[in-house]
CSV table of C-alpha atoms and ligand atoms in Angstrom, one decimal:
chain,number,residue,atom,x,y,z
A,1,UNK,CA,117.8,77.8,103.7
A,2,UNK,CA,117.0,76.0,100.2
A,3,UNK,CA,113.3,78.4,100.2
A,4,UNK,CA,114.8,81.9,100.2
A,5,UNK,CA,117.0,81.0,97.2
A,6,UNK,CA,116.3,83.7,94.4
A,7,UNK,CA,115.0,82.1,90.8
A,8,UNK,CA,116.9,80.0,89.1
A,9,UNK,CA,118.7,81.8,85.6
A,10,UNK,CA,116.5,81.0,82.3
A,11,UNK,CA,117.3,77.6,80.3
A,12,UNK,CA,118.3,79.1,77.2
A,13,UNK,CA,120.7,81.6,78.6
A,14,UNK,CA,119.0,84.7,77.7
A,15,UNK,CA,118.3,87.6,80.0
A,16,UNK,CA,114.7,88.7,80.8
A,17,UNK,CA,115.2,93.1,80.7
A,18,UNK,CA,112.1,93.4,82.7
A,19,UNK,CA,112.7,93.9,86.0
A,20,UNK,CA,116.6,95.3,86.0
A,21,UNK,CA,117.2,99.0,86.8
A,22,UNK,CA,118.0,102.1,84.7
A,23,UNK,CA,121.8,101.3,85.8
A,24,UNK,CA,121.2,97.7,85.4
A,25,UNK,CA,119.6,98.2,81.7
A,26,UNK,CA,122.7,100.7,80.8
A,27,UNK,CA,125.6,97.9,82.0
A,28,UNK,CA,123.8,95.4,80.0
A,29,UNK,CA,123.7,97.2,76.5
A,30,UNK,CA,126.9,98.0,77.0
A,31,UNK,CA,128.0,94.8,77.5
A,32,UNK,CA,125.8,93.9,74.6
A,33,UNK,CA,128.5,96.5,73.2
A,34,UNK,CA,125.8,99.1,71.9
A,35,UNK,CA,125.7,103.2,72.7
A,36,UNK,CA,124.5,104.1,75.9
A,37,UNK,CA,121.1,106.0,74.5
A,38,UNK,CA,119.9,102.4,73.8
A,39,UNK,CA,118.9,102.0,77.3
A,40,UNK,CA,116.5,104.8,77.5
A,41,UNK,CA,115.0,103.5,74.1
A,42,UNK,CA,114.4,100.2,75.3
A,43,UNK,CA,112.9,101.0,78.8
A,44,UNK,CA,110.5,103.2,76.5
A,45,UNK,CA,109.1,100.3,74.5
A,46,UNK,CA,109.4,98.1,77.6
A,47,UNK,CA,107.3,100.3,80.2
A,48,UNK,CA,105.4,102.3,78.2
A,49,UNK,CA,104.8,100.3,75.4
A,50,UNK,CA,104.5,97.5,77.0
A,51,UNK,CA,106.4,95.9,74.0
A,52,UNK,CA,107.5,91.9,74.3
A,53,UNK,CA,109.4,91.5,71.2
A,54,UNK,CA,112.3,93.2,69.7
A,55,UNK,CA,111.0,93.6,66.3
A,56,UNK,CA,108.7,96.0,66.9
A,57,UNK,CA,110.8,98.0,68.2
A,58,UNK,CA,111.2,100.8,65.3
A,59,UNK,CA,113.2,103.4,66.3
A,60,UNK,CA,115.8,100.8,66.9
A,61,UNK,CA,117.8,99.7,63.7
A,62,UNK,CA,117.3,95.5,62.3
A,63,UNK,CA,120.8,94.3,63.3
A,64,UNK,CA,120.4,95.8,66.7
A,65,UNK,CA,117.0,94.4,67.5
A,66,UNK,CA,118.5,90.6,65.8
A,67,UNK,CA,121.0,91.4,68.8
A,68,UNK,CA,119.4,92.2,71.3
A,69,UNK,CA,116.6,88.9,70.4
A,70,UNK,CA,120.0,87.1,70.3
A,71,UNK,CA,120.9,87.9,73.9
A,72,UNK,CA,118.1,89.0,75.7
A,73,UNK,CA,113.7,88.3,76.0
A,74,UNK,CA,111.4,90.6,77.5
A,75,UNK,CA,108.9,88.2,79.9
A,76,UNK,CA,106.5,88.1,82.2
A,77,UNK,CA,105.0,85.4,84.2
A,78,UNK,CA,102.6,83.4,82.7
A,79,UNK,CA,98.7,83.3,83.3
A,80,UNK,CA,97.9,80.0,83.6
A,81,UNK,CA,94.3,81.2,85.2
A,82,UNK,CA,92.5,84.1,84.3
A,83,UNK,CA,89.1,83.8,86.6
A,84,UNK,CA,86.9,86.5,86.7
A,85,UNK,CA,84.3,87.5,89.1
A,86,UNK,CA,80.7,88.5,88.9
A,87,UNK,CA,81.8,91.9,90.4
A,88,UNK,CA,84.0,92.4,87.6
A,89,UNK,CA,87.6,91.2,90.1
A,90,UNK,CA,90.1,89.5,88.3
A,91,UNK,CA,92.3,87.0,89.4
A,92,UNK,CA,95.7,85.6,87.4
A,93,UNK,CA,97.1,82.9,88.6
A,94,UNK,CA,100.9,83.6,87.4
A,95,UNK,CA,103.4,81.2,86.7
A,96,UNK,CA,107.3,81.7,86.5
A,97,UNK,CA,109.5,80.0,84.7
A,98,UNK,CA,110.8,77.7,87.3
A,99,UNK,CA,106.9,76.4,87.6
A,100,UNK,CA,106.3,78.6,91.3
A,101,UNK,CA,102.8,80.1,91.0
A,102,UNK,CA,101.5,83.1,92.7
A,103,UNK,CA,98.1,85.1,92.6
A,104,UNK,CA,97.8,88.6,91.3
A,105,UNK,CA,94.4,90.1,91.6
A,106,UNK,CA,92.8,93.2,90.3
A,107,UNK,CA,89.8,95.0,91.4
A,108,UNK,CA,88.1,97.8,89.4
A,109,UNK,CA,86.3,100.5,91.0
A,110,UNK,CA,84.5,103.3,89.6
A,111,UNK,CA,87.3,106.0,89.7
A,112,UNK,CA,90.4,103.5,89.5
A,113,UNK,CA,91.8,100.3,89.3
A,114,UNK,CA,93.6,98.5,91.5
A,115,UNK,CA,96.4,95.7,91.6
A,116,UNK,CA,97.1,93.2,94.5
A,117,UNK,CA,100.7,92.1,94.1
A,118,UNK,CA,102.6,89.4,95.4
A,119,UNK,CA,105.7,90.2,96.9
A,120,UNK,CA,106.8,86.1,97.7
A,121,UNK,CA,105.8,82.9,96.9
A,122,UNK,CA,103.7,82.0,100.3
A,123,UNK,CA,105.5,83.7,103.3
A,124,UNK,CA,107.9,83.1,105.9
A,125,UNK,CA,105.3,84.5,108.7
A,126,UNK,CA,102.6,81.9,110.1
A,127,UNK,CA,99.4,84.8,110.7
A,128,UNK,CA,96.6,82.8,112.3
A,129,UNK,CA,94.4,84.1,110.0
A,130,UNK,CA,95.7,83.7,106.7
A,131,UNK,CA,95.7,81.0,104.4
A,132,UNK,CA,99.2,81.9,102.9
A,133,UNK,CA,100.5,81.6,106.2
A,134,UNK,CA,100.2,77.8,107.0
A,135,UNK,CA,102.2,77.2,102.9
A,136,UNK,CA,105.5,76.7,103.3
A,137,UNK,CA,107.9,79.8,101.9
A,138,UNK,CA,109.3,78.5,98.4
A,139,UNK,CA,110.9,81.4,97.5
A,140,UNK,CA,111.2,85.3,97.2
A,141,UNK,CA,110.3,87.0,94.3
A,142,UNK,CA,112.5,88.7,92.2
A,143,UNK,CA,112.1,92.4,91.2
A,144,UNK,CA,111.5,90.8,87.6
A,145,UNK,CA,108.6,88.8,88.7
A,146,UNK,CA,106.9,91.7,90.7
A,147,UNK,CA,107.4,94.0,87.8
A,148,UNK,CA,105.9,91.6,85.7
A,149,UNK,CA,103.0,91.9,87.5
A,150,UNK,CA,102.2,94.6,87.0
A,151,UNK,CA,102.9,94.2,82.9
A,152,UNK,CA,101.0,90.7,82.9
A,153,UNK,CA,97.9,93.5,84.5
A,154,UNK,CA,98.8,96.0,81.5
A,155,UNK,CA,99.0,92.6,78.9
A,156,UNK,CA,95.5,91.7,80.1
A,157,UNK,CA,93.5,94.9,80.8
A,158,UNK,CA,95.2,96.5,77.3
A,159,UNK,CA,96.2,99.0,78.9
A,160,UNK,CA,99.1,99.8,77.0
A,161,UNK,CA,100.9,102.5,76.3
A,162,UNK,CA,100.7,103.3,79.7
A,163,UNK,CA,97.8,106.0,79.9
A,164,UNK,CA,99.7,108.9,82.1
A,165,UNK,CA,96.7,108.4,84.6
A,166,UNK,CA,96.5,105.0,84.7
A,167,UNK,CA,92.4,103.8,83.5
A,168,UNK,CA,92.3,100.3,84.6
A,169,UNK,CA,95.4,100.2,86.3
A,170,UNK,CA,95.5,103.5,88.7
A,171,UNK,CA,96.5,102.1,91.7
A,172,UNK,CA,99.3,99.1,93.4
A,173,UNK,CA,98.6,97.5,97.2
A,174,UNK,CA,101.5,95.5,98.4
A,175,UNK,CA,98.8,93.0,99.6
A,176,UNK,CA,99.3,90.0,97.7
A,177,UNK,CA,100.8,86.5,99.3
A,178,UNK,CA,104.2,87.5,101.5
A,179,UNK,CA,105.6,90.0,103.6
A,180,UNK,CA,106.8,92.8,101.7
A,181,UNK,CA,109.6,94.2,104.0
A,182,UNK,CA,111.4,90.1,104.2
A,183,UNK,CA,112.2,91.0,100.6
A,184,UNK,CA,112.7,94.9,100.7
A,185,UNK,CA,115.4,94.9,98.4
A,186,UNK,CA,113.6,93.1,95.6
A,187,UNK,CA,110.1,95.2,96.2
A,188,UNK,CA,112.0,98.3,96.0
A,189,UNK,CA,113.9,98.0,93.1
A,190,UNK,CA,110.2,96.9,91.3
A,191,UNK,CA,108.6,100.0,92.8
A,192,UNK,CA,110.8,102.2,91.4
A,193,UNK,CA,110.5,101.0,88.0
A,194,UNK,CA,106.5,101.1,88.6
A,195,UNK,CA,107.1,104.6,89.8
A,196,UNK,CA,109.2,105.9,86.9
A,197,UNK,CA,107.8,108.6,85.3
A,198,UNK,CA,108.8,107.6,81.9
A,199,UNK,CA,107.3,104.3,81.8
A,200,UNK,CA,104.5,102.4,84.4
A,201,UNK,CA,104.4,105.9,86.0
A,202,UNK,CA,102.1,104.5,88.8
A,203,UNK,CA,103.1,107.5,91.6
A,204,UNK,CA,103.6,106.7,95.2
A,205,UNK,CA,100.8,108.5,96.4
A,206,UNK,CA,98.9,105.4,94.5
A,207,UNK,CA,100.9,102.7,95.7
A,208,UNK,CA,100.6,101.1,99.3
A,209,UNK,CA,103.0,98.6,101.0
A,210,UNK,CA,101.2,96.6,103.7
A,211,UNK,CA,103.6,95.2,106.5
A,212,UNK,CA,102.7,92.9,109.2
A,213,UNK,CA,105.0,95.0,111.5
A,214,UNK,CA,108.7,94.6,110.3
A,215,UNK,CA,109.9,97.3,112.4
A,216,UNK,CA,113.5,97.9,111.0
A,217,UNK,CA,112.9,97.8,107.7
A,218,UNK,CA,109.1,100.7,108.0
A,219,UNK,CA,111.7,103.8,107.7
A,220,UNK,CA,113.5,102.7,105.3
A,221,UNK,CA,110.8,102.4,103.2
A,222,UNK,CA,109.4,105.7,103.9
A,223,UNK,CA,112.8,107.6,103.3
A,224,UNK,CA,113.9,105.4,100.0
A,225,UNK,CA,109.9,104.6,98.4
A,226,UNK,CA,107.8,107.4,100.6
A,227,UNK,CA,104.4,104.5,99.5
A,228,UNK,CA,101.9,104.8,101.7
A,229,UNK,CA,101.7,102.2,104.4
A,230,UNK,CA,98.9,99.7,105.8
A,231,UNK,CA,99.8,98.0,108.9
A,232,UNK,CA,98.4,94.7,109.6
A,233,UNK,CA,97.6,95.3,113.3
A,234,UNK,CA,94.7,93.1,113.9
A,235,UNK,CA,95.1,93.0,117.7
A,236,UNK,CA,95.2,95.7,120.7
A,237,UNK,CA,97.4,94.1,123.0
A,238,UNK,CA,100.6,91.8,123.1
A,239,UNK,CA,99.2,88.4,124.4
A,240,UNK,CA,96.6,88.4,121.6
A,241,UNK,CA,99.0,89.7,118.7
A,242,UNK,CA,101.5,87.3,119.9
A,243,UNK,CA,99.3,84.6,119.0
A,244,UNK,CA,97.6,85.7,116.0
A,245,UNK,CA,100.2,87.6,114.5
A,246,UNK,CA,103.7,85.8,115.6
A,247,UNK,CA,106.1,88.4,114.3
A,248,UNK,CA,105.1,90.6,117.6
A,249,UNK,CA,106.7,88.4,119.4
A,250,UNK,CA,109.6,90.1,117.7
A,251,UNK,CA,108.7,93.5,117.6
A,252,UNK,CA,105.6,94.1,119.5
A,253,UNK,CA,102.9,96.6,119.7
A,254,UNK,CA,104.9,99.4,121.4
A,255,UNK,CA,107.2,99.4,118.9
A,256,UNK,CA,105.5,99.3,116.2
A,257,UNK,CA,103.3,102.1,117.2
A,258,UNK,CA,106.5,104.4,118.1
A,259,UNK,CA,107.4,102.9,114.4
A,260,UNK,CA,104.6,104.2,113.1
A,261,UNK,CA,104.9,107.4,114.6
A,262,UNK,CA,108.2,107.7,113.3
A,263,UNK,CA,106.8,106.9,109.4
A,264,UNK,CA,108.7,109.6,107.0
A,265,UNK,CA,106.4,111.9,105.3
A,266,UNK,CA,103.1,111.1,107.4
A,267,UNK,CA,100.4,114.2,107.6
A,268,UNK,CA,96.6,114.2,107.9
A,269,UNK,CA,96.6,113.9,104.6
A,270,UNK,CA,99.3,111.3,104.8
A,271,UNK,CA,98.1,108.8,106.9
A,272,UNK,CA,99.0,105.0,108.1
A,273,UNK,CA,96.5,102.6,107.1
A,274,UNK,CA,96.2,100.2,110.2
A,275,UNK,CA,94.2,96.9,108.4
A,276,UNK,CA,92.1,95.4,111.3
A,277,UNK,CA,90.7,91.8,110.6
A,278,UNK,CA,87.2,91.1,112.3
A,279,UNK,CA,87.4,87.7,114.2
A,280,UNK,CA,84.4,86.9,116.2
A,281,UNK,CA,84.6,86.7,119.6
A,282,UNK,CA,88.4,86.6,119.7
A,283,UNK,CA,89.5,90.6,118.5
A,284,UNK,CA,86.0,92.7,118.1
A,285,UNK,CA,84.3,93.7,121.7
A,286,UNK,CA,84.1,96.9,122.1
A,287,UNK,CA,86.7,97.6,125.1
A,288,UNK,CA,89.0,96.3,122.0
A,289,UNK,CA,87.5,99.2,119.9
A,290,UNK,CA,88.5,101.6,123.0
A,291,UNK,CA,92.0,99.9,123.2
A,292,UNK,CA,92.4,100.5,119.5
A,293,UNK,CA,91.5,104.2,119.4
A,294,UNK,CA,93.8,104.8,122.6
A,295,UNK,CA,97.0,103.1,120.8
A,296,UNK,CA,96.5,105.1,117.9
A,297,UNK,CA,96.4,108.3,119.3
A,298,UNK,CA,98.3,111.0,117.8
A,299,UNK,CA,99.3,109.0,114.4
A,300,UNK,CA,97.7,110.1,111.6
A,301,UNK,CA,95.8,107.5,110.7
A,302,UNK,CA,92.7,105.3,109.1
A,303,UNK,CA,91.6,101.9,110.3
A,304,UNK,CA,90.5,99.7,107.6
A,305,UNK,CA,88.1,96.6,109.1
A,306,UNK,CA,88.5,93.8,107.0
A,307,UNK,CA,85.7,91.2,107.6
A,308,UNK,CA,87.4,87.6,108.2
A,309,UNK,CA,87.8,85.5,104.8
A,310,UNK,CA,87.0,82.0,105.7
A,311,UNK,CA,88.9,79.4,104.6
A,312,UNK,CA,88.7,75.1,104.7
A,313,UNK,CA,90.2,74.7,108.1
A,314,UNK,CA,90.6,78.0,109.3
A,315,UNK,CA,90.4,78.5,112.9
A,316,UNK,CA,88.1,81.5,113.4
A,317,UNK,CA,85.0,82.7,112.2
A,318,UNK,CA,84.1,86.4,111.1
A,319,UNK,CA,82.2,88.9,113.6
A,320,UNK,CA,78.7,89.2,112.3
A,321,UNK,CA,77.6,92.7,110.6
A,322,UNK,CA,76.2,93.9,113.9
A,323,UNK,CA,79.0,93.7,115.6
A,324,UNK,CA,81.4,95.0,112.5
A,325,UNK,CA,78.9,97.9,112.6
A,326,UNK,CA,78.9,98.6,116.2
A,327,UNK,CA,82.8,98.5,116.3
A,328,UNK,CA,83.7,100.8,113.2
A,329,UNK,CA,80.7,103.1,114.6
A,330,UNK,CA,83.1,103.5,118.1
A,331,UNK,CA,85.9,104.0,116.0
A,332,UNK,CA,84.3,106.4,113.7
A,333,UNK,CA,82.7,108.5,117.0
A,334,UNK,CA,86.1,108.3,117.9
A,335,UNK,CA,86.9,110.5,115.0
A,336,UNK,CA,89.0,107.8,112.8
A,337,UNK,CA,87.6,106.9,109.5
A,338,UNK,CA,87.0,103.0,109.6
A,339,UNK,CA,85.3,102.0,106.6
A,340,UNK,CA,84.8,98.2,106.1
A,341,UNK,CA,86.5,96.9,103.1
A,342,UNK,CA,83.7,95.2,100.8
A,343,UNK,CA,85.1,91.7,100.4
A,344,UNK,CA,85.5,91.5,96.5
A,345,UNK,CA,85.4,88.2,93.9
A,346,UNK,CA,84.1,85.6,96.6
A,347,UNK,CA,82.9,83.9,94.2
A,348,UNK,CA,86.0,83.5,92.4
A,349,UNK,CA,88.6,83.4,95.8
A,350,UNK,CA,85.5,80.8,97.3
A,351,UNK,CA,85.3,78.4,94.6
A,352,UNK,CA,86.6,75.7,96.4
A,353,UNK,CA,83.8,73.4,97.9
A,354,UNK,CA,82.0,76.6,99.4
A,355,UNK,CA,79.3,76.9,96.8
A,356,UNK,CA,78.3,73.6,97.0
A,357,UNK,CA,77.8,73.4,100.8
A,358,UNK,CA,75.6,76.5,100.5
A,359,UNK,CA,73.6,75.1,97.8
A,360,UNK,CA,72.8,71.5,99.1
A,361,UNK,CA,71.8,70.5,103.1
A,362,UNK,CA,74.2,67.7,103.8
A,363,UNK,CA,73.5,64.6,105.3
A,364,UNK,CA,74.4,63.5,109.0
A,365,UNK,CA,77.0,61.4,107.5
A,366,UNK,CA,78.6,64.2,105.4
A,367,UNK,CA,78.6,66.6,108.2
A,368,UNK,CA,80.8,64.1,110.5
A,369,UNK,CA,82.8,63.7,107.9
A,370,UNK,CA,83.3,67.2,106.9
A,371,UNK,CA,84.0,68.0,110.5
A,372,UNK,CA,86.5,65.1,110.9
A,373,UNK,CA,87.9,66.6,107.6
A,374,UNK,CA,88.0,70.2,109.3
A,375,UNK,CA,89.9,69.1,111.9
A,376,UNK,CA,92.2,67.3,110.4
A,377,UNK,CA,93.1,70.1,108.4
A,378,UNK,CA,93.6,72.3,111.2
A,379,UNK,CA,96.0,69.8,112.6
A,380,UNK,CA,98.0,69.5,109.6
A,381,UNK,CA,98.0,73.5,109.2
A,382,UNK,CA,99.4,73.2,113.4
A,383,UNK,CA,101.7,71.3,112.2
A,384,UNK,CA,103.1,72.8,109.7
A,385,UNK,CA,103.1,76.0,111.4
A,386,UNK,CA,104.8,74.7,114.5
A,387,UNK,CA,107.7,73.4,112.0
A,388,UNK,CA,107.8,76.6,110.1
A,389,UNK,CA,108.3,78.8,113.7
A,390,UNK,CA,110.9,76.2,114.7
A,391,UNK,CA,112.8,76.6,111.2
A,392,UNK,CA,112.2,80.8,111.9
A,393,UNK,CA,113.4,80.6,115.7
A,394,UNK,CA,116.0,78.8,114.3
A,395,UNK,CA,117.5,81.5,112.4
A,396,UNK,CA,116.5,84.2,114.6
A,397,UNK,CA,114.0,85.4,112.4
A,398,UNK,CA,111.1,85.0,115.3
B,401,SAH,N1,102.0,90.2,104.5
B,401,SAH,C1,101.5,91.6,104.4
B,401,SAH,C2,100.7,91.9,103.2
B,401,SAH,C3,99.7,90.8,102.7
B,401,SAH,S1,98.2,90.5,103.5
B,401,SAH,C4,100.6,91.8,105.7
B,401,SAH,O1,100.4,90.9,106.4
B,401,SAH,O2,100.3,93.0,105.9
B,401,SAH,C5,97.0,91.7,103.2
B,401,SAH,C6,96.0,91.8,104.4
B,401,SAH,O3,95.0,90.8,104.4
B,401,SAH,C7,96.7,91.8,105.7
B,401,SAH,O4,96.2,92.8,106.5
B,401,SAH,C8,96.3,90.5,106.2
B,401,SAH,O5,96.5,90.4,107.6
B,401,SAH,C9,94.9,90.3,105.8
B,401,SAH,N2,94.4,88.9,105.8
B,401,SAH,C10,95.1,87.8,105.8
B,401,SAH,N3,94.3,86.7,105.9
B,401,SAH,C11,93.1,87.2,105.9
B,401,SAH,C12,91.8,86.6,106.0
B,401,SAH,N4,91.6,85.2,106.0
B,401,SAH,N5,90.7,87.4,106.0
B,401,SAH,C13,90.8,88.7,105.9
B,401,SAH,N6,92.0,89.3,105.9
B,401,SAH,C14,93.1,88.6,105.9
B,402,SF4,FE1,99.7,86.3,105.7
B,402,SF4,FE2,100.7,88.7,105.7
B,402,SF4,FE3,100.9,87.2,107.9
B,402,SF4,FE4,102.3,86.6,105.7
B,402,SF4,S1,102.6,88.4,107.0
B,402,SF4,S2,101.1,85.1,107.0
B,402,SF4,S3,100.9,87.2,104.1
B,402,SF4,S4,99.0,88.0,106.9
């Protein structure tokens, strides 16, 4: 299928370095025909650096850096938007060079910094919930284009040389738009250049994968990356989770909970994030609450509520604060932390038509039409959904 295609090679013939492996780096300076030791100087100036042109590069003699500008660049997606919220989240829209955009967002705290990545552009699952899933996959990403990321962060929080602790940039989630584990190959090879000690040297214990429940590929990951994992569970029992979340129709709860159990490396101090959106009326009574700390028992583990992000057409509407209080309290009793993740840079994720709803009462007329627009919406969004599940049950991928 034309949408899982990787990017297409640059126009000018050159190869971008970000984004290749330590091997990868090594084969290409010596087809380049320099020594060996080049490698490890150039993934220096390119990770810890943070370096984008060759002449800089001092310990590196003239004609080699003219040869290497010759052959070679060292990109990262551009930001076309740089928004920034009141509570001091950023958001970069990033474009690559075959014009795909994604979003990349990062959210300061007091004692770190985190970055939301994007792992694809939209996503080949169709999550009731989420926005990304009624787009249409375009593409994976690439390893370069996740490392560069990460760098385009670095670029824009100057942040570089990388600080061994990371200031701004402590921490990764593997939340951005797609499924992380439908590209495993690519996320992995970026997280291991994010992980390498002589360069981004963002450790695993900071960086967190979140999967919607691709069973076969949650070891894996464990063994080879041993990140810490979020789990996008969002519903207690099959008949709901099919709906909401289609990809249990594939691998349901049972076994992704035996998955879970069977997560390398997990401990009390280790533990499975489970991410747990609030949906009134349709996920967060109570006997859900009771469901949720039965299926969890004996996996070390924290439950994350996330309240509902509304957006133009969206089917559901968030539980109100009473109730998201009353649910994480049960949990909580239950001995499971559940804190509720403050939603962060509404005002810059909410900028479309939101504000001005809020801020003016809308006539009779506008409300009919904004309902008929709703609704249409929600059609098209069926639509496309019901088109993207017949392309997925196609393939077998659902
Ligand atoms: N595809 C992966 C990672 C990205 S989504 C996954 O699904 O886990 C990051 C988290 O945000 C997931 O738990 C996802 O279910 C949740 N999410 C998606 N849409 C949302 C919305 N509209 N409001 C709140 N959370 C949402
Ligand atoms: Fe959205 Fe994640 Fe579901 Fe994809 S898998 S549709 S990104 S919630």
């Amino acid at each position: 299928m034309k949408e899982f295609a990787p990017p297409p090679p640059r126009a000018d013939g050159r190869v971008n370095l970000v984004g290749l492996s330590r091997d990868d780096l090594e084969a290409e300076v010596a087809k380049a025909g320099l020594e060996r030791f080049r490698a490890r100087q150039l993934w220096h100036w390119i990770y810890h650096r943070g370096a984008t042109d060759f002449a800089v590069m001092s310990t590196l003699a003239k004609p080699v850096r003219e040869k290497l500008a010759d052959l070679y660049v060292i990109d990262r997606p551009t930001a076309v938007k740089d928004l920034k919220s009141e509570d001091g989240t950023r958001k970069w829209l990033a474009r690559m060079p075959d014009g795909q955009e994604i979003e990349t967002v990062h959210i300061p705290e007091e004692d770190r910094g985190t970055l939301c990545v994007s792992s694809q552009v939209g996503c080949t699952l169709t999550c009731r919930f989420c926005h990304t899933g009624t787009q249409r996959l375009v593409r994976n990403l690439d390893a370069t284009e996740i490392v560069g990321q990460v760098m385009l962060a670095r670029d824009h929080l100057d942040e570089w040389p990388a600080p061994p602790d990371g200031r701004m940039l402590s921490n990764i989630v593997m939340m951005g738009m797609g499924e992380p584990l439908f590209n495993y190959a690519n996320v992995a090879k970026a997280l291991k250049i994010v992980m390498d000690g002589e360069g981004i040297a963002i450790s695993k214990r900071r960086i967190t994968l979140s999967t919607s429940g691709v069973v076969p590929m949650m070891r894996q990951c464990g063994d080879e990356l041993g990140v810490n994992l979020a789990v996008s569970l969002h519903a207690v029992n099959d008949e709901l989770r099919d709906r909401i979340v289609p990809l249990n129709r594939k691998y349901p709860i049972k076994e992704l909970m035996q998955a879970c159990r069977d997560y390398p490396g997990l401990s009390n101090a280790r533990r499975i994030t489970f991410e747990y959106v609030m949906l009134k009326g349709v996920n967060d009574s109570l006997a859900d609450a009771r469901e949720l700390v039965r299926l969890l028992r004996g996996i070390p583990a924290k439950i994350n509520l996330i309240p509902f992000n509304y957006w133009p057409g969206a089917p559901f509407e968030c539980s109100t604060d009473e109730q998201i209080t009353k649910f994480a309290n049960f949990v909580n009793n239950a001995g499971y932390a559940s804190p509720v993740r403050t939603p962060r840079g509404r005002d810059i994720l909410a900028a479309c038509g939101q504000l001005k709803s809020e801020s003016t009462k809308p006539t009779a007329q506008a409300r009919i039409a904004a309902l008929e627009a709703h609704k249409a919406l929600q059609a098209e969004y069926a639509a496309q959904v019901a088109e993207k599940e017949a392309v997925l049950a196609a393939t077998g991928t659902l």
